């Protein structure tokens, strides 16, 4: 019989916009014994997780729990549960993940209107507000941090207008949650989707979400109880609005499973939940504000190093996403060859991009556990060496020095 080598993944420095490195505490948590899904010890851990998620999303919402599946499953659960086929949905698009919202909304049967901005820029909030007033959608879906372009859309005023126009606001905060402030209640966002594999530094596999009463009313108006669980036939009244099409990604059923009733749906992912709970514990021990400041510090050091080397940053700096830095690939350089050498020789991974930016930029993430002084300095040093190997005229030695200058500023000495 064929034998397979023992699992032994190489140590890596991961500087992509996800998945990123995971705190060893999280990996350890994931190796503990399994508990039954209705064991009070386990449901206690589920409740802890909900409580810590409310803190992370800065919300008083009752509903805050993870959807099992990667971040995309949370987006699909949100849109699929909120969009009744035929309803009008407005999607402002400024990168790949805006296109994903469009794609999913269309599959939900929505009548989608999109507005678009060139990659590397974002909308003036007034443009979005104008479209909401003109289109009168039932739902507005927008990305907070576009990892494909390294840009972040200001959302402060959008929620208020949605409320005024009786539209729901759904926000993809997958890239920003845990790295940049996401103010669910203050910005009046009705449903917010996060991810585990980016700034939370938990492996890919869950999508924490939260939603308020406005969103919950809509979701619960479409609720169906599974045939095998239902005590008696549904009443005719319950059939008025079409049911949520997906069974697995049905937020009405998921919220019942996460409620004290624990109405059985899927079987919760035991080890992933251990990991998420530990990741959230680490986040709250660090403190949200301290965590945001840490992400800003490593962004500054990385940007200073890139600029000092003589490379150019991509995108409008006034809307830069703090956790992803996009670097223009110098003319005549094979971006993929540089990435390959970084990985092969230094064990460092950075990302390329998609669509119109393919081959034009590298994307460097400073997210979660990967956002560290060591990782930023190593990446700058390695990138310089690899670029020199590729014949690029960089200002030798200056990148790492510029980053060190930032780290030596008095406010960061403790
Ligand atoms: C990474 C990402 C996603 C998709 O996340 P998966 O975990 O791969 O499903 C969605 N939206 C944004 C903005 C992202 O950065």
Coordinates of C-alpha atoms and ligand atoms in Angstrom, one line a residue:
X1 CA 0.0 0.0 0.0
X2 CA 1.2 3.5 -0.7
X3 CA 2.3 5.3 2.4
X4 CA 2.1 9.1 2.8
X5 CA 4.6 11.3 4.5
X6 CA 3.9 12.5 8.0
X7 CA 2.2 15.9 8.1
X8 CA 4.9 18.5 8.6
X9 CA 3.9 21.9 7.2
X10 CA 6.9 24.3 6.8
X11 CA 7.1 27.2 9.1
X12 CA 6.0 30.3 7.1
X13 CA 5.8 34.0 7.6
X14 CA 2.4 34.8 6.1
X15 CA 2.0 38.4 5.0
X16 CA -1.0 38.0 2.8
X17 CA -4.6 39.3 3.4
X18 CA -5.5 35.8 4.7
X19 CA -5.2 33.2 5.8
X20 CA -2.7 34.6 8.3
X21 CA -0.6 33.1 11.0
X22 CA -2.4 31.8 14.0
X23 CA -1.5 32.3 17.7
X24 CA -0.2 29.0 19.1
X25 CA -2.8 29.4 21.9
X26 CA -5.5 29.1 19.3
X27 CA -3.9 26.0 17.7
X28 CA -3.6 24.5 21.2
X29 CA -7.3 25.2 22.0
X30 CA -8.2 23.4 18.8
X31 CA -6.6 20.2 19.9
X32 CA -8.7 19.6 23.0
X33 CA -11.2 16.7 23.3
X34 CA -14.6 16.9 21.7
X35 CA -17.7 17.7 23.7
X36 CA -21.2 16.8 22.7
X37 CA -23.2 19.7 21.0
X38 CA -25.8 19.8 23.8
X39 CA -23.4 19.2 26.7
X40 CA -23.9 22.2 29.0
X41 CA -20.1 22.6 29.1
X42 CA -20.2 23.1 25.3
X43 CA -23.2 25.3 25.2
X44 CA -21.5 27.4 27.8
X45 CA -18.6 27.9 25.4
X46 CA -21.1 28.8 22.6
X47 CA -22.6 31.5 24.9
X48 CA -19.1 32.9 25.8
X49 CA -18.4 33.1 22.1
X50 CA -21.6 35.1 21.5
X51 CA -20.8 37.5 24.3
X52 CA -17.2 38.1 23.1
X53 CA -18.5 38.6 19.5
X54 CA -20.9 41.4 20.7
X55 CA -17.8 43.2 22.1
X56 CA -15.9 42.7 18.9
X57 CA -18.7 44.0 16.7
X58 CA -19.4 46.8 19.2
X59 CA -23.1 46.0 19.4
X60 CA -25.9 45.4 21.8
X61 CA -27.5 43.0 19.3
X62 CA -28.9 39.8 20.7
X63 CA -27.9 38.0 17.5
X64 CA -24.1 37.5 17.3
X65 CA -22.8 34.0 16.4
X66 CA -20.6 32.3 13.9
X67 CA -21.9 30.7 10.7
X68 CA -20.0 27.5 10.0
X69 CA -18.1 27.8 6.7
X70 CA -15.6 30.4 5.5
X71 CA -16.4 34.1 5.5
X72 CA -18.2 33.7 2.2
X73 CA -20.7 31.4 3.9
X74 CA -21.6 34.3 6.2
X75 CA -22.1 36.6 3.3
X76 CA -24.3 34.1 1.5
X77 CA -26.3 33.4 4.7
X78 CA -26.9 37.1 5.2
X79 CA -27.9 37.9 1.6
X80 CA -29.9 34.6 1.2
X81 CA -31.8 35.1 4.4
X82 CA -32.6 38.8 3.7
X83 CA -33.3 39.0 0.0
X84 CA -36.7 37.8 -1.1
X85 CA -36.6 37.0 -4.8
X86 CA -37.5 40.1 -6.9
X87 CA -36.5 42.6 -4.3
X88 CA -34.4 45.5 -5.2
X89 CA -30.8 45.5 -3.9
X90 CA -28.2 48.2 -4.4
X91 CA -24.5 47.3 -4.4
X92 CA -21.7 49.8 -4.5
X93 CA -18.7 48.1 -6.1
X94 CA -15.0 49.2 -5.8
X95 CA -13.2 45.8 -6.0
X96 CA -13.5 42.1 -6.2
X97 CA -15.5 41.5 -3.1
X98 CA -18.2 44.0 -4.2
X99 CA -18.5 41.9 -7.4
X100 CA -18.9 38.9 -5.1
X101 CA -21.9 40.6 -3.3
X102 CA -23.4 41.2 -6.7
X103 CA -22.9 37.6 -7.8
X104 CA -24.5 36.2 -4.6
X105 CA -27.4 38.7 -4.6
X106 CA -28.2 37.8 -8.2
X107 CA -28.3 34.1 -7.3
X108 CA -30.7 35.0 -4.5
X109 CA -33.0 36.3 -7.2
X110 CA -32.5 40.0 -6.4
X111 CA -33.2 42.8 -8.8
X112 CA -29.6 44.2 -8.5
X113 CA -28.5 47.8 -9.2
X114 CA -24.8 48.4 -9.0
X115 CA -22.7 51.5 -8.9
X116 CA -19.0 51.2 -9.5
X117 CA -15.7 53.0 -8.8
X118 CA -12.3 52.3 -10.4
X119 CA -10.2 49.8 -8.3
X120 CA -7.9 51.8 -5.9
X121 CA -10.6 54.3 -5.0
X122 CA -13.8 54.3 -2.9
X123 CA -17.2 56.2 -3.1
X124 CA -17.8 59.6 -1.7
X125 CA -20.6 58.7 0.8
X126 CA -22.8 61.2 -0.9
X127 CA -22.7 59.2 -4.1
X128 CA -24.0 56.1 -2.2
X129 CA -26.6 58.2 -0.4
X130 CA -27.8 59.7 -3.7
X131 CA -28.2 56.2 -5.2
X132 CA -30.1 55.0 -2.2
X133 CA -32.5 57.9 -2.5
X134 CA -32.9 57.4 -6.2
X135 CA -33.2 53.6 -6.3
X136 CA -35.1 53.0 -3.0
X137 CA -33.7 49.5 -2.6
X138 CA -34.8 47.0 0.1
X139 CA -31.2 46.2 0.8
X140 CA -27.9 47.9 0.4
X141 CA -24.8 45.6 0.5
X142 CA -21.3 47.0 0.6
X143 CA -17.8 45.9 1.5
X144 CA -16.0 47.8 4.3
X145 CA -12.4 46.8 3.5
X146 CA -11.6 45.6 0.0
X147 CA -8.6 43.3 0.3
X148 CA -8.4 43.2 -3.5
X149 CA -7.5 46.9 -3.8
X150 CA -6.4 47.8 -0.2
X151 CA -9.1 50.4 0.1
X152 CA -11.7 51.1 2.8
X153 CA -15.1 52.6 2.3
X154 CA -16.2 55.1 5.0
X155 CA -19.6 53.9 6.2
X156 CA -20.5 56.3 9.0
X157 CA -23.5 58.0 7.3
X158 CA -24.8 55.2 5.1
X159 CA -26.8 53.4 7.8
X160 CA -28.8 56.4 8.8
X161 CA -29.9 57.0 5.3
X162 CA -30.8 53.3 4.8
X163 CA -33.0 53.6 7.9
X164 CA -34.6 56.8 6.6
X165 CA -35.4 55.0 3.3
X166 CA -36.5 51.8 5.0
X167 CA -33.7 49.8 3.5
X168 CA -31.5 47.3 5.3
X169 CA -27.7 47.7 5.3
X170 CA -25.5 44.6 5.0
X171 CA -21.8 45.0 5.4
X172 CA -18.9 42.7 4.5
X173 CA -16.4 43.5 7.3
X174 CA -14.4 40.3 6.7
X175 CA -11.1 42.0 6.2
X176 CA -11.6 44.7 8.9
X177 CA -13.1 42.9 11.9
X178 CA -10.5 42.8 14.7
X179 CA -8.0 45.0 12.9
X180 CA -9.9 48.3 12.3
X181 CA -12.9 49.7 14.1
X182 CA -16.2 48.3 13.0
X183 CA -19.0 50.2 14.8
X184 CA -22.1 48.1 14.2
X185 CA -24.4 50.1 16.4
X186 CA -23.0 53.5 16.0
X187 CA -23.0 53.3 12.2
X188 CA -26.5 51.7 12.2
X189 CA -25.5 48.7 10.2
X190 CA -28.2 46.0 10.2
X191 CA -26.1 43.0 9.5
X192 CA -22.4 42.7 9.6
X193 CA -20.3 39.7 8.4
X194 CA -16.8 39.0 9.7
X195 CA -14.2 36.3 9.1
X196 CA -11.9 34.3 11.2
X197 CA -8.8 33.9 9.0
X198 CA -7.9 37.6 8.7
X199 CA -7.4 40.0 11.6
X200 CA -8.9 37.5 14.1
X201 CA -6.0 35.1 13.3
X202 CA -8.1 32.0 13.7
X203 CA -8.0 29.4 10.9
X204 CA -10.4 29.8 8.0
X205 CA -13.7 28.1 8.6
X206 CA -16.2 30.3 10.4
X207 CA -18.0 33.6 9.7
X208 CA -19.0 35.5 12.8
X209 CA -22.0 37.6 12.0
X210 CA -24.3 40.0 13.9
X211 CA -27.7 41.5 13.1
X212 CA -30.2 43.8 14.8
X213 CA -34.0 43.6 15.3
X214 CA -34.7 45.1 11.9
X215 CA -32.9 42.4 10.1
X216 CA -34.2 39.7 12.5
X217 CA -37.8 40.7 11.8
X218 CA -37.2 40.2 8.1
X219 CA -35.4 36.9 8.6
X220 CA -38.0 35.5 11.0
X221 CA -40.8 36.4 8.7
X222 CA -39.4 33.8 6.3
X223 CA -38.8 31.1 9.0
X224 CA -39.6 27.5 8.3
X225 CA -39.3 24.7 10.8
X226 CA -37.9 21.5 9.3
X227 CA -40.4 18.8 8.6
X228 CA -38.6 16.3 10.9
X229 CA -38.6 18.7 13.8
X230 CA -42.1 20.3 13.5
X231 CA -44.7 19.2 16.0
X232 CA -47.7 19.9 13.6
X233 CA -48.4 21.2 10.1
X234 CA -47.4 24.8 9.3
X235 CA -50.2 27.2 9.2
X236 CA -51.0 28.8 5.9
X237 CA -50.0 32.2 7.1
X238 CA -46.4 31.1 7.4
X239 CA -46.2 30.6 3.7
X240 CA -46.8 34.2 2.7
X241 CA -43.2 35.2 2.1
X242 CA -41.0 32.7 0.1
X243 CA -38.8 30.6 2.5
X244 CA -35.1 31.1 2.6
X245 CA -33.8 28.9 -0.2
X246 CA -30.8 27.5 1.6
X247 CA -31.3 25.1 4.4
X248 CA -27.7 25.1 5.7
X249 CA -27.3 28.9 5.5
X250 CA -30.7 29.8 6.9
X251 CA -30.2 32.4 9.6
X252 CA -33.7 31.8 11.0
X253 CA -32.7 28.2 11.8
X254 CA -29.2 29.1 12.8
X255 CA -30.4 31.7 15.4
X256 CA -32.7 29.1 16.9
X257 CA -29.8 26.7 17.2
X258 CA -27.8 29.4 19.0
X259 CA -30.8 30.4 21.2
X260 CA -31.5 28.8 24.6
X261 CA -33.9 26.5 22.8
X262 CA -31.0 24.9 20.9
X263 CA -33.3 23.8 18.1
X264 CA -31.2 21.3 16.3
X265 CA -29.8 22.3 12.9
X266 CA -26.3 21.2 12.0
X267 CA -23.7 19.9 14.5
X268 CA -21.6 22.8 15.7
X269 CA -17.9 22.6 14.7
X270 CA -16.4 21.7 18.0
X271 CA -12.7 22.4 17.3
X272 CA -13.4 25.5 15.3
X273 CA -15.5 26.9 18.1
X274 CA -12.7 26.2 20.6
X275 CA -10.3 28.1 18.2
X276 CA -12.7 31.0 17.7
X277 CA -13.3 31.3 21.4
X278 CA -9.6 31.4 22.2
X279 CA -9.0 33.9 19.4
X280 CA -11.6 36.2 20.9
X281 CA -10.2 35.8 24.3
X282 CA -6.8 36.8 23.0
X283 CA -8.4 39.8 21.3
X284 CA -10.2 41.0 24.4
X285 CA -7.1 40.5 26.5
X286 CA -5.2 42.7 24.2
X287 CA -8.0 45.2 24.0
X288 CA -9.7 46.4 20.9
X289 CA -8.1 49.9 20.9
X290 CA -4.6 48.5 21.5
X291 CA -5.2 46.0 18.7
X292 CA -6.2 48.7 16.3
X293 CA -3.2 50.8 17.3
X294 CA -0.9 47.7 16.7
X295 CA -2.3 47.3 13.2
X296 CA -1.7 51.0 12.5
X297 CA 1.8 50.8 13.8
X298 CA 2.9 47.9 11.6
X299 CA 1.1 49.5 8.6
X300 CA 3.1 52.7 9.1
X301 CA 6.4 50.8 9.5
X302 CA 5.7 48.7 6.4
X303 CA 4.7 51.7 4.3
X304 CA 7.7 53.7 5.4
X305 CA 10.0 50.8 4.5
X306 CA 8.4 50.3 1.1
X307 CA 8.7 54.0 0.3
X308 CA 12.3 54.3 1.5
X309 CA 13.2 51.4 -0.8
X310 CA 12.0 53.5 -3.7
X311 CA 8.8 51.5 -4.5
X312 CA 5.4 53.0 -5.0
X313 CA 2.2 52.3 -3.2
X314 CA -1.0 51.6 -5.1
X315 CA -4.3 53.2 -4.5
X316 CA -5.7 56.5 -3.1
X317 CA -3.9 57.0 0.2
X318 CA -6.9 58.9 1.7
X319 CA -8.9 55.7 1.8
X320 CA -6.2 53.1 2.5
X321 CA -7.2 50.0 4.3
X322 CA -4.8 49.9 7.2
X323 CA -4.4 46.1 7.2
X324 CA -3.5 45.6 3.5
X325 CA -0.7 47.5 1.7
X326 CA -0.6 47.4 -2.1
X327 CA 2.7 47.8 -3.8
X328 CA 3.1 48.5 -7.5
X329 CA 5.2 45.9 -9.2
X330 CA 8.1 47.9 -10.9
X331 CA 8.1 48.0 -14.7
X332 CA 9.6 44.9 -16.4
X333 CA 9.6 42.8 -13.2
X334 CA 7.8 39.4 -13.1
X335 CA 5.7 39.8 -9.9
X336 CA 5.1 36.1 -9.7
X337 CA 8.8 35.3 -9.8
X338 CA 9.4 37.7 -6.9
X339 CA 6.7 36.1 -4.9
X340 CA 8.0 32.6 -5.6
X341 CA 11.6 33.5 -4.5
X342 CA 10.3 35.1 -1.3
X343 CA 8.5 31.9 -0.5
X344 CA 11.2 29.4 -1.6
X345 CA 14.2 31.2 -0.1
X346 CA 12.8 33.1 2.8
X347 CA 9.5 31.2 3.7
X348 CA 7.7 34.5 3.3
X349 CA 4.3 34.7 1.5
X350 CA 2.9 37.9 0.0
X351 CA -0.1 38.0 -2.3
X352 CA -0.8 39.0 -5.9
X353 CA -4.1 40.5 -7.0
X354 CA -7.1 39.8 -9.2
X355 CA -8.9 41.1 -12.3
X356 CA -7.6 44.5 -13.5
X357 CA -4.8 44.5 -10.9
X358 CA -3.4 41.0 -11.8
X359 CA 0.3 41.4 -12.5
X360 CA 0.2 45.0 -11.5
X361 CA 0.4 45.0 -7.7
X362 CA 1.6 42.9 -4.7
X363 CA -0.6 42.9 -1.7
X364 CA 1.0 42.7 1.7
X365 CA -1.2 42.0 4.7
X366 CA -0.4 43.1 8.3
X367 CA -3.3 41.2 10.0
X368 CA -3.7 39.7 13.5
X369 CA -0.9 37.5 14.7
X370 CA 1.1 38.3 11.5
X371 CA 1.1 42.0 12.3
X372 CA 4.4 42.0 14.2
X373 CA 7.7 43.9 14.2
X374 CA 9.6 40.8 13.4
X375 CA 7.4 40.0 10.4
X376 CA 7.5 43.5 8.9
X377 CA 11.3 43.8 9.3
X378 CA 11.9 40.3 7.9
X379 CA 9.6 41.0 4.9
X380 CA 11.2 44.3 4.1
X381 CA 14.7 42.8 4.2
X382 CA 13.7 39.8 2.2
X383 CA 11.8 41.8 -0.4
X384 CA 14.8 44.1 -0.9
X385 CA 17.1 41.1 -1.4
X386 CA 14.8 39.5 -3.9
X387 CA 14.3 42.7 -5.8
X388 CA 18.0 43.1 -6.2
X389 CA 18.2 39.5 -7.5
X390 CA 15.6 40.6 -10.1
X391 CA 17.7 43.6 -11.2
X392 CA 15.6 46.3 -9.6
X393 CA 17.4 49.4 -8.5
X394 CA 16.2 49.7 -4.9
X395 CA 17.7 52.0 -2.3
X396 CA 19.8 49.4 -0.6
X397 CA 19.5 49.1 3.1
X398 CA 17.0 51.9 3.5
X399 CA 13.7 50.0 3.7
X400 CA 14.5 48.2 7.0
X401 CA 16.1 51.3 8.4
X402 CA 13.0 53.4 7.7
X403 CA 10.8 50.8 9.5
X404 CA 13.2 50.7 12.4
X405 CA 12.9 54.4 12.7
X406 CA 9.2 54.0 13.2
X407 CA 9.6 51.3 15.8
X408 CA 12.1 53.4 17.7
X409 CA 9.7 56.4 18.0
X410 CA 9.3 57.2 21.7
X411 CA 5.6 56.5 21.8
X412 CA 6.3 52.8 20.9
X413 CA 8.9 52.3 23.6
X414 CA 7.7 50.5 26.6
Ligands
LIG1 C1 -11.3 37.2 2.4 C2 -12.5 38.0 2.1 C3 -13.7 37.3 1.8 C4 -13.9 35.8 1.6 O1 -13.4 35.1 2.7 P1 -13.3 33.5 2.7 O2 -13.0 33.3 4.1 O3 -12.3 33.2 1.7 O4 -14.6 33.0 2.4 C5 -14.8 38.1 1.6 N1 -14.8 39.5 1.7 C6 -13.6 40.1 1.9 C7 -13.6 41.6 1.9 C8 -12.5 39.4 2.1 O5 -11.3 40.1 2.3

